[in-house]
PDB file of C-alpha atoms in Angstrom:
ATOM      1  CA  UNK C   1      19.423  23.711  19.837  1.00 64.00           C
ATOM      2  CA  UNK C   2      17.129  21.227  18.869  1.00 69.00           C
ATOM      3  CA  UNK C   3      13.939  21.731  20.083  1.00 92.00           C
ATOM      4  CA  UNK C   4      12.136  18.105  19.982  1.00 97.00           C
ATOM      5  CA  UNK C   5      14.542  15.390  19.801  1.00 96.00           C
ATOM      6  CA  UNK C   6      14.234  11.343  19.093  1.00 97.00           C
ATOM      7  CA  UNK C   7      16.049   7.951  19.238  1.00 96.00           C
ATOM      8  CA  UNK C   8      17.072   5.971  17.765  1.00 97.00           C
ATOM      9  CA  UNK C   9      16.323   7.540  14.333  1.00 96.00           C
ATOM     10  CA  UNK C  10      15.667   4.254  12.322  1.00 97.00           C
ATOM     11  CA  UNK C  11      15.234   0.467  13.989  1.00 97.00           C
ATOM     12  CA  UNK C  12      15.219  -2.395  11.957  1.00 97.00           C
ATOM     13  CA  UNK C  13      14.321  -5.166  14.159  1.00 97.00           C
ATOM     14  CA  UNK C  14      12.636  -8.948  13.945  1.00 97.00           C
ATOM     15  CA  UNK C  15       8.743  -9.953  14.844  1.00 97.00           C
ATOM     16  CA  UNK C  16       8.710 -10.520  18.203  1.00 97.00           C
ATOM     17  CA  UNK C  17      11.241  -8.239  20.181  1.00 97.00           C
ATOM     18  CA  UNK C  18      10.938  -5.384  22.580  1.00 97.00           C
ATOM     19  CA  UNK C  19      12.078  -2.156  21.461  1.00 97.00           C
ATOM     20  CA  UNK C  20      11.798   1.369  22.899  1.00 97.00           C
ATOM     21  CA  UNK C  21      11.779   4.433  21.573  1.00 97.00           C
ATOM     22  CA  UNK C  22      12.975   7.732  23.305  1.00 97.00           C
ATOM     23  CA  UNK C  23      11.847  11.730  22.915  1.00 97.00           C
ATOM     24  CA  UNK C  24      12.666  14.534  24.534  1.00 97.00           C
ATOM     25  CA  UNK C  25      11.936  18.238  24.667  1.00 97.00           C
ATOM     26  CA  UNK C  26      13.291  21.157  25.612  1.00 96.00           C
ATOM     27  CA  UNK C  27      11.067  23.513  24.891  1.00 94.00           C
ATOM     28  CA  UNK C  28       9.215  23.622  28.188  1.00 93.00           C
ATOM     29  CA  UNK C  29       6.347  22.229  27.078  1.00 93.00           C
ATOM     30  CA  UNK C  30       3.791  20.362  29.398  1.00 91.00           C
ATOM     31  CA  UNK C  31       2.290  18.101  27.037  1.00 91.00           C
ATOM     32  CA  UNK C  32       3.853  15.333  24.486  1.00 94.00           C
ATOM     33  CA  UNK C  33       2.293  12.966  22.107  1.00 94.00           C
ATOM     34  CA  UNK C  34       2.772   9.916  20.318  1.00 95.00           C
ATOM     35  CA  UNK C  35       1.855   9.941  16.466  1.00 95.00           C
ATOM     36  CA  UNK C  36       1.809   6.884  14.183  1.00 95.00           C
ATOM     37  CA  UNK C  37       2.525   7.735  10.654  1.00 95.00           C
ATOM     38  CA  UNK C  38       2.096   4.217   8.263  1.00 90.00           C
ATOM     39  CA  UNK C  39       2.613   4.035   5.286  1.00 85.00           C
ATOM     40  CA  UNK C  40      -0.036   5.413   3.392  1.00 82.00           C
ATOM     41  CA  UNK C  41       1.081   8.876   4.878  1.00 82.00           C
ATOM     42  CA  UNK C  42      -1.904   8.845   7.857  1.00 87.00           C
ATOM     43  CA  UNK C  43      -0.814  10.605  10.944  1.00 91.00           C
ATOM     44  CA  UNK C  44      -2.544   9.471  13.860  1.00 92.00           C
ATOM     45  CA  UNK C  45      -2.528  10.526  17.561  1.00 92.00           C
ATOM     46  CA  UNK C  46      -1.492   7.546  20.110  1.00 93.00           C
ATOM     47  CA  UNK C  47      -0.830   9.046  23.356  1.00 91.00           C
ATOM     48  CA  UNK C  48      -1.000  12.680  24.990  1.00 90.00           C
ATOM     49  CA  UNK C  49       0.768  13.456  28.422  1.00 90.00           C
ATOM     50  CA  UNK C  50      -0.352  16.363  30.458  1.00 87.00           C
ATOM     51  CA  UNK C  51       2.258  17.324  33.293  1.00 86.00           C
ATOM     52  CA  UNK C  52       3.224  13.634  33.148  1.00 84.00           C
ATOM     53  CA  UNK C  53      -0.440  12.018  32.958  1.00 87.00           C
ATOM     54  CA  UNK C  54      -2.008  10.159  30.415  1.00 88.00           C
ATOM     55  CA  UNK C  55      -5.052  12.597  28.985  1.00 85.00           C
ATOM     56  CA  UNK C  56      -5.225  10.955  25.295  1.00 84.00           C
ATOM     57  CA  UNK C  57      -5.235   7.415  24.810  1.00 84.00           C
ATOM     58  CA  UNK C  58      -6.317   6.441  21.465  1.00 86.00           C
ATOM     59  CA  UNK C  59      -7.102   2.290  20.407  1.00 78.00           C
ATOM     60  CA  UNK C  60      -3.451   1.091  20.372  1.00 86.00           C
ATOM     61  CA  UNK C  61      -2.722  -2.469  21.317  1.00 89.00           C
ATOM     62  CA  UNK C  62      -1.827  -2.792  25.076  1.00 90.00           C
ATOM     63  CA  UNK C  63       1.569  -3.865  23.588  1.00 95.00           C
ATOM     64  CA  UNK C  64       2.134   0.042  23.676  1.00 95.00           C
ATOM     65  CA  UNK C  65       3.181   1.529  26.343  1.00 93.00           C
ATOM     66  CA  UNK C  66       4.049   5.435  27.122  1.00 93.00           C
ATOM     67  CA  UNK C  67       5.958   6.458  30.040  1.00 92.00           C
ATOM     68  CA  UNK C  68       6.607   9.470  30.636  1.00 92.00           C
ATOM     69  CA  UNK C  69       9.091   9.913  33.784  1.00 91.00           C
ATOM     70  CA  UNK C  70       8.840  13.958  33.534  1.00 92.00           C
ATOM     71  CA  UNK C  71       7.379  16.754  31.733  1.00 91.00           C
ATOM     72  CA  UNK C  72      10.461  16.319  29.026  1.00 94.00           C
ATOM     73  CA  UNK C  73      10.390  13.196  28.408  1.00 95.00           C
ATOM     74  CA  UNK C  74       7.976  10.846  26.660  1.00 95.00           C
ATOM     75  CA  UNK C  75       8.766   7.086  25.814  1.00 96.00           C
ATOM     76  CA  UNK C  76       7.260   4.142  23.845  1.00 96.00           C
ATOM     77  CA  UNK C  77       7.875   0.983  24.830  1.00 96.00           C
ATOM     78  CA  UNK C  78       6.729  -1.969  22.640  1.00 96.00           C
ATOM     79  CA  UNK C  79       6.546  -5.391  23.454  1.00 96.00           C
ATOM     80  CA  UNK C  80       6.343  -8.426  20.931  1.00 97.00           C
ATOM     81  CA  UNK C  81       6.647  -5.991  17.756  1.00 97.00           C
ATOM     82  CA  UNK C  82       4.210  -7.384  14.654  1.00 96.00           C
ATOM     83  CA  UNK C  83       5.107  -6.488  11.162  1.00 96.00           C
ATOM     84  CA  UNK C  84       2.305  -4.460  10.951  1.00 94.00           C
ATOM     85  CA  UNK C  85       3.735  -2.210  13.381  1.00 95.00           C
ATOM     86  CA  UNK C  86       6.164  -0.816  11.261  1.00 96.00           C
ATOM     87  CA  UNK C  87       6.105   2.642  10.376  1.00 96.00           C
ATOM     88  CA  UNK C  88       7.174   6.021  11.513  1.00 97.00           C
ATOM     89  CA  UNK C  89       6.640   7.208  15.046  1.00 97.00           C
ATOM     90  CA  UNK C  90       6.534  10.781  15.499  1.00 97.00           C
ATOM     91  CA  UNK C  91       6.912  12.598  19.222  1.00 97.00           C
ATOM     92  CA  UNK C  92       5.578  16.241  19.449  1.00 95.00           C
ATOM     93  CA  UNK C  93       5.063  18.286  22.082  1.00 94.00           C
ATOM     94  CA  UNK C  94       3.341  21.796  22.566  1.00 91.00           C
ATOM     95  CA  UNK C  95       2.023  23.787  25.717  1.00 89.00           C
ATOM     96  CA  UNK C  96      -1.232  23.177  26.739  1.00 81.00           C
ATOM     97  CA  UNK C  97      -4.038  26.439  27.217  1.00 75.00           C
ATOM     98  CA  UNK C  98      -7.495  25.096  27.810  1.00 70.00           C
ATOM     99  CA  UNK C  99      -9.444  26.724  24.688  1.00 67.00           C
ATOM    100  CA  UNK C 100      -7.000  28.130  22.960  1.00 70.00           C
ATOM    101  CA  UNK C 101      -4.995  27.120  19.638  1.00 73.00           C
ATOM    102  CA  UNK C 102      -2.062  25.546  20.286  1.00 77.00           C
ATOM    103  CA  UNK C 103       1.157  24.861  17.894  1.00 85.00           C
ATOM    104  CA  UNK C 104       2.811  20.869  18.435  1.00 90.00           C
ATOM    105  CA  UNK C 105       6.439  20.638  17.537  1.00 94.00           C
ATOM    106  CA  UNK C 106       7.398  17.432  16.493  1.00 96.00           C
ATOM    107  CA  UNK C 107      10.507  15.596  16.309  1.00 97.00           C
ATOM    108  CA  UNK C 108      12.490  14.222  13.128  1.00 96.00           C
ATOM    109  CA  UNK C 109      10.731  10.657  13.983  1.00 97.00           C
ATOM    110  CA  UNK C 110      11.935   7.423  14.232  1.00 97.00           C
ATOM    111  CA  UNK C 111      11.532   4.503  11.075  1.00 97.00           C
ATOM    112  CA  UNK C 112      10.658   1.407  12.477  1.00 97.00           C
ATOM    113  CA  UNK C 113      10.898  -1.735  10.273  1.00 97.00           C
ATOM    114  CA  UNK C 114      10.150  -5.255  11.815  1.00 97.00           C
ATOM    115  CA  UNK C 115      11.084  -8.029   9.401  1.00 96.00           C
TER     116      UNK C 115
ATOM    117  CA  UNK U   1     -16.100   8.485   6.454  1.00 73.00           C
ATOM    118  CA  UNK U   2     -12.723  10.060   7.853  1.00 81.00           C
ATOM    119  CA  UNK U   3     -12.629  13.502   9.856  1.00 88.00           C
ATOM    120  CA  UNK U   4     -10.484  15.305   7.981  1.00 93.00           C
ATOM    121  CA  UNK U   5     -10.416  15.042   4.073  1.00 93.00           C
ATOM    122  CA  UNK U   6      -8.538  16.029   1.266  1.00 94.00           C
ATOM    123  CA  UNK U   7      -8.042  15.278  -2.048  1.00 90.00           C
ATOM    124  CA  UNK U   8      -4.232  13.488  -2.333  1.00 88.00           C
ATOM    125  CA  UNK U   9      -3.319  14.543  -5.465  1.00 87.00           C
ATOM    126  CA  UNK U  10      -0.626  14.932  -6.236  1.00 93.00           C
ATOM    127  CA  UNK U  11      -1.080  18.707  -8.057  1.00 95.00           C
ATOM    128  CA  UNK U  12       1.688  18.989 -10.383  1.00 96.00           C
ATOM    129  CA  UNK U  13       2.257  23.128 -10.999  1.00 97.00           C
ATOM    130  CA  UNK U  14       4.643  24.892 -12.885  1.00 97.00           C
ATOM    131  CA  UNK U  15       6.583  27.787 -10.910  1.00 97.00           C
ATOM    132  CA  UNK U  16       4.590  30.608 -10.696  1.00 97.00           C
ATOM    133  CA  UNK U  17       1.170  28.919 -10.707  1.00 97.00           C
ATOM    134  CA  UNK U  18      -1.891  29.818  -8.356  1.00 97.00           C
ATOM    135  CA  UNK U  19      -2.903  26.422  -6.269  1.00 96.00           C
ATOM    136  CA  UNK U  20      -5.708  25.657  -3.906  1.00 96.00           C
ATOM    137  CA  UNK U  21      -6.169  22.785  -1.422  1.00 94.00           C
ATOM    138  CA  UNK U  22      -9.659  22.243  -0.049  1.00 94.00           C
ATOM    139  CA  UNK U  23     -10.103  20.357   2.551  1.00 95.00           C
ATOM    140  CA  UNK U  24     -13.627  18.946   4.529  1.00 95.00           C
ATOM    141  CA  UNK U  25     -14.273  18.172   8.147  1.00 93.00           C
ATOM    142  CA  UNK U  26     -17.335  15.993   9.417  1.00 91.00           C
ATOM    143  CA  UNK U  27     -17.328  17.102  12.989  1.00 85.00           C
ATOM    144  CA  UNK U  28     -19.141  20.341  13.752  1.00 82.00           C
ATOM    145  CA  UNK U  29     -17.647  21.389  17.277  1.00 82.00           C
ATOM    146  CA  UNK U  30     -14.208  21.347  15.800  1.00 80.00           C
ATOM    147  CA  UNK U  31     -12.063  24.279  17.440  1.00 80.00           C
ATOM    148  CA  UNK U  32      -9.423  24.994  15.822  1.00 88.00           C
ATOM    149  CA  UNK U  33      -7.686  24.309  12.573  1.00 92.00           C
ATOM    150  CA  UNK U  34      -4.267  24.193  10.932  1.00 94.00           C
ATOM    151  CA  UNK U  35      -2.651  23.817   7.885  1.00 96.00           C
ATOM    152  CA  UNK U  36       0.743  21.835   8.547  1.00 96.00           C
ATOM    153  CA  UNK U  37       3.879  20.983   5.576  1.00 97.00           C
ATOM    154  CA  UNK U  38       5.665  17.887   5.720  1.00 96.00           C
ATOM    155  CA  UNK U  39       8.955  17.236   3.411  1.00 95.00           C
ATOM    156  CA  UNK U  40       9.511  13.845   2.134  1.00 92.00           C
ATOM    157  CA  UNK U  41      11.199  11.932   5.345  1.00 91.00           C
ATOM    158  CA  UNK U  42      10.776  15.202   7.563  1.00 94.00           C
ATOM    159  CA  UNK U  43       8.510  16.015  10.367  1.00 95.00           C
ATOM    160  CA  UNK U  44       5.421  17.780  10.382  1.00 95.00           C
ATOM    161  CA  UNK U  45       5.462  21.575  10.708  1.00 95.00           C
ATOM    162  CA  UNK U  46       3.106  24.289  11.189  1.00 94.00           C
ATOM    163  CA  UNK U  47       2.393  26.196   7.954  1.00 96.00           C
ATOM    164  CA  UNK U  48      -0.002  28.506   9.047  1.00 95.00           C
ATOM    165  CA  UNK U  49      -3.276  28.410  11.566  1.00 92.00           C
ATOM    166  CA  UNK U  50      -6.784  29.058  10.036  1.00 93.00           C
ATOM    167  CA  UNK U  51      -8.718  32.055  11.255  1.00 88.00           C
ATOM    168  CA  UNK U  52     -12.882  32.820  10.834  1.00 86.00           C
ATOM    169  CA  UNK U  53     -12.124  35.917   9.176  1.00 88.00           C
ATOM    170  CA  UNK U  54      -9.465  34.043   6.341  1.00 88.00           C
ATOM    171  CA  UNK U  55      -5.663  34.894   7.247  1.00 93.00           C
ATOM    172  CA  UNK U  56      -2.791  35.479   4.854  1.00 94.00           C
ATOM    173  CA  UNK U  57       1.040  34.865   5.216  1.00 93.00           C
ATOM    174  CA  UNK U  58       2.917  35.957   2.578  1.00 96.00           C
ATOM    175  CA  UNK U  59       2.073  34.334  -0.545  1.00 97.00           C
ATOM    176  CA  UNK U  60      -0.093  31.495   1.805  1.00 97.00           C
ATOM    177  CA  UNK U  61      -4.179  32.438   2.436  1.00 97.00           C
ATOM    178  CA  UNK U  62      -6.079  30.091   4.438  1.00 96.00           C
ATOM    179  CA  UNK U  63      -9.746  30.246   4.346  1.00 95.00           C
ATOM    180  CA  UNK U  64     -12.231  28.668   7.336  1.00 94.00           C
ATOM    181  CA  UNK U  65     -16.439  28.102   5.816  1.00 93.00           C
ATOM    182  CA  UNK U  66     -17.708  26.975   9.267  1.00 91.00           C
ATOM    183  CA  UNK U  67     -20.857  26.178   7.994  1.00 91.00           C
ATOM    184  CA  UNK U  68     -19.598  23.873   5.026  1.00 92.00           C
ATOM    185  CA  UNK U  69     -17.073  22.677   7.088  1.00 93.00           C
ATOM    186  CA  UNK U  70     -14.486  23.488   4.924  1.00 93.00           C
ATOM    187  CA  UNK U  71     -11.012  24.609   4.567  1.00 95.00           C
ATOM    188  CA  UNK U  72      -8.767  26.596   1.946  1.00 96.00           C
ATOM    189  CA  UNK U  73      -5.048  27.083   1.045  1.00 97.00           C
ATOM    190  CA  UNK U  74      -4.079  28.979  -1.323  1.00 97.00           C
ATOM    191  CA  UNK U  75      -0.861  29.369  -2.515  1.00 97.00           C
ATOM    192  CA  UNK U  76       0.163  32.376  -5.171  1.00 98.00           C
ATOM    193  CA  UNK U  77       2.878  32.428  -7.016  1.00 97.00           C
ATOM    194  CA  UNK U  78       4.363  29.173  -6.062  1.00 97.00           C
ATOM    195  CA  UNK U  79       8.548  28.364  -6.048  1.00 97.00           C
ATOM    196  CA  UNK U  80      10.283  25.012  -6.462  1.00 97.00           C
ATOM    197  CA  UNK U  81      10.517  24.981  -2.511  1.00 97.00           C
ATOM    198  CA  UNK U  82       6.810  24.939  -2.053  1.00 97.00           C
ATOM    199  CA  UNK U  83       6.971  20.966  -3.119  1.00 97.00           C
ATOM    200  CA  UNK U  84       5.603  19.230  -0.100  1.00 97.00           C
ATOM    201  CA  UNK U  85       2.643  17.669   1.684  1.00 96.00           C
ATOM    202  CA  UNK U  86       0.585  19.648   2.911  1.00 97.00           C
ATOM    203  CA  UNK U  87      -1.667  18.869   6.115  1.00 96.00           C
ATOM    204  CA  UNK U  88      -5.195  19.814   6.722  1.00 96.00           C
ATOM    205  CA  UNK U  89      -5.504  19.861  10.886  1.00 94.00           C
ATOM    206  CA  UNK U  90      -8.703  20.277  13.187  1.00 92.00           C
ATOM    207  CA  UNK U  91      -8.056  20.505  16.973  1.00 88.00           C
ATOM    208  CA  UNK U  92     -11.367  18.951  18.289  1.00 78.00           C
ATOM    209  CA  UNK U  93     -12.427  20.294  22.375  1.00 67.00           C
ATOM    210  CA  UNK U  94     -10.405  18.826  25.329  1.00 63.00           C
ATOM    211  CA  UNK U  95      -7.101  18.113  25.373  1.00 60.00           C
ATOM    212  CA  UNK U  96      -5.780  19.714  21.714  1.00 67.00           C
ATOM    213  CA  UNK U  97      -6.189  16.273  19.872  1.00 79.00           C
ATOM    214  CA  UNK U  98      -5.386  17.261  16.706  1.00 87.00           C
ATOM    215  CA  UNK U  99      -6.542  15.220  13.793  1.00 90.00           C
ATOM    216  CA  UNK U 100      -4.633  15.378  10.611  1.00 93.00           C
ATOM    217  CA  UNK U 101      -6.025  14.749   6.761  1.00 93.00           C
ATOM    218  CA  UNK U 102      -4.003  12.477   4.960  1.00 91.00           C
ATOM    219  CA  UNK U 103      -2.200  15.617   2.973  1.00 94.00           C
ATOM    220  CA  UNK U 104      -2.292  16.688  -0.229  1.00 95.00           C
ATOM    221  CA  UNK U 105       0.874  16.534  -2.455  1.00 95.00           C
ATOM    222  CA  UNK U 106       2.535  19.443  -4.213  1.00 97.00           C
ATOM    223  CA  UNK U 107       5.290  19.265  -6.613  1.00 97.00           C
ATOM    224  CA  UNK U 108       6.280  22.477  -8.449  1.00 97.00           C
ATOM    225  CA  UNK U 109       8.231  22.089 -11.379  1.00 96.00           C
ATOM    226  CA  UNK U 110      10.457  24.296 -13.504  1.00 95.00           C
TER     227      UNK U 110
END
């Protein structure tokens, strides 16, 4: 029954490679996001998809990229990984009412560590 | 200066203790806001929203000051299980952006 799910849950990987990173919800939502969490604890948006469409796309290196090949499913794809790219990568997802509060559901995350 | 912030403590309480989290936001036409927990190694999850009018869940009250741009928790009474990080979010116009503080930390002892 789980609502907002992620893998792999931990990737230990060298500078340099291509990794992705999969989430999925099924919750019905229509929108997903990307976090960042480093490690100083600071959660910070990446990407939003809307019904499949990128709405939020915050500075990230181009080396980023979301796809998102239906409402249930958001990836992260990224290319020649940097040390300083290690950190926790959280997916969320919530459904999206223009002016209204809205609760995101995130998933367990996935610990990223590129030696 | 950062959009959301809050003081990171940590506040070390003994069970039972009263605790308050403040928290300050710089931008003005901030919607909505949130208080989120995170356990050590877990995800993110919603605590409790923030009304105008204060709200109160149980032994949680939030508190909104629109025009200090501030926010409260307060926690009454507080159990072992309370020990967490606890998340001060805005959601700014558009697209429910949320913004998080960098938490506080909590850590109730016997």
């Amino acid at each position: 029954d789980t609502a907002v799910s992620q893998t792999p849950k931990y990737l230990v990987t060298q500078m340099g490679n291509d990794k992705s990173i999969k989430c999925e919800q099924n919750l019905g939502h229509d929108t997903m996001y990307w976090y960042k969490q480093d490690s100083k604890k600071f959660l910070k948006i990446m990407f939003s998809y809307n019904n499949k469409e990128l709405i939020i796309n915050e500075t990230v290196p181009n080396r980023f990229s979301p796809k998102s090949p239906d409402k249930a499913h958001l990836n992260l794809h990224i290319n020649s990984l940097e040390l300083g790219d290690s950190a926790v990568y959280f997916c969320a997802s919530s459904q999206f009412t223009r002016g209204q509060k809205q609760t995101q559901y995130f998933g367990p995350g996935t610990r990223l560590l590129v030696l | 200066r950062k959009e959301v912030e809050q003081d990171p403590g940590p506040f070390n309480v003994p069970e039972g203790a009263t605790v308050a989290f403040n928290c300050t936001y710089s931008n003005s036409a901030s919607q909505s806001f949130f208080w989120y927990r995170q356990d050590c190694r877990k995800e993110p999850k919603l605590l409790m929203s923030v009304y105008s009018s204060g709200n109160e869940d149980g032994r949680f009250t939030a508190q909104l000051n629109r025009a200090s741009q501030y926010i409260s928790l307060l926690i009454r009474d507080s159990k072992l299980s309370d020990s967490a990080t606890y998340l001060c979010v805005i959601q700014n116009t558009g697209f429910q952006k949320l913004v998080f503080g960098t938490g506080t930390r909590l850590l109730v002892s016997p």
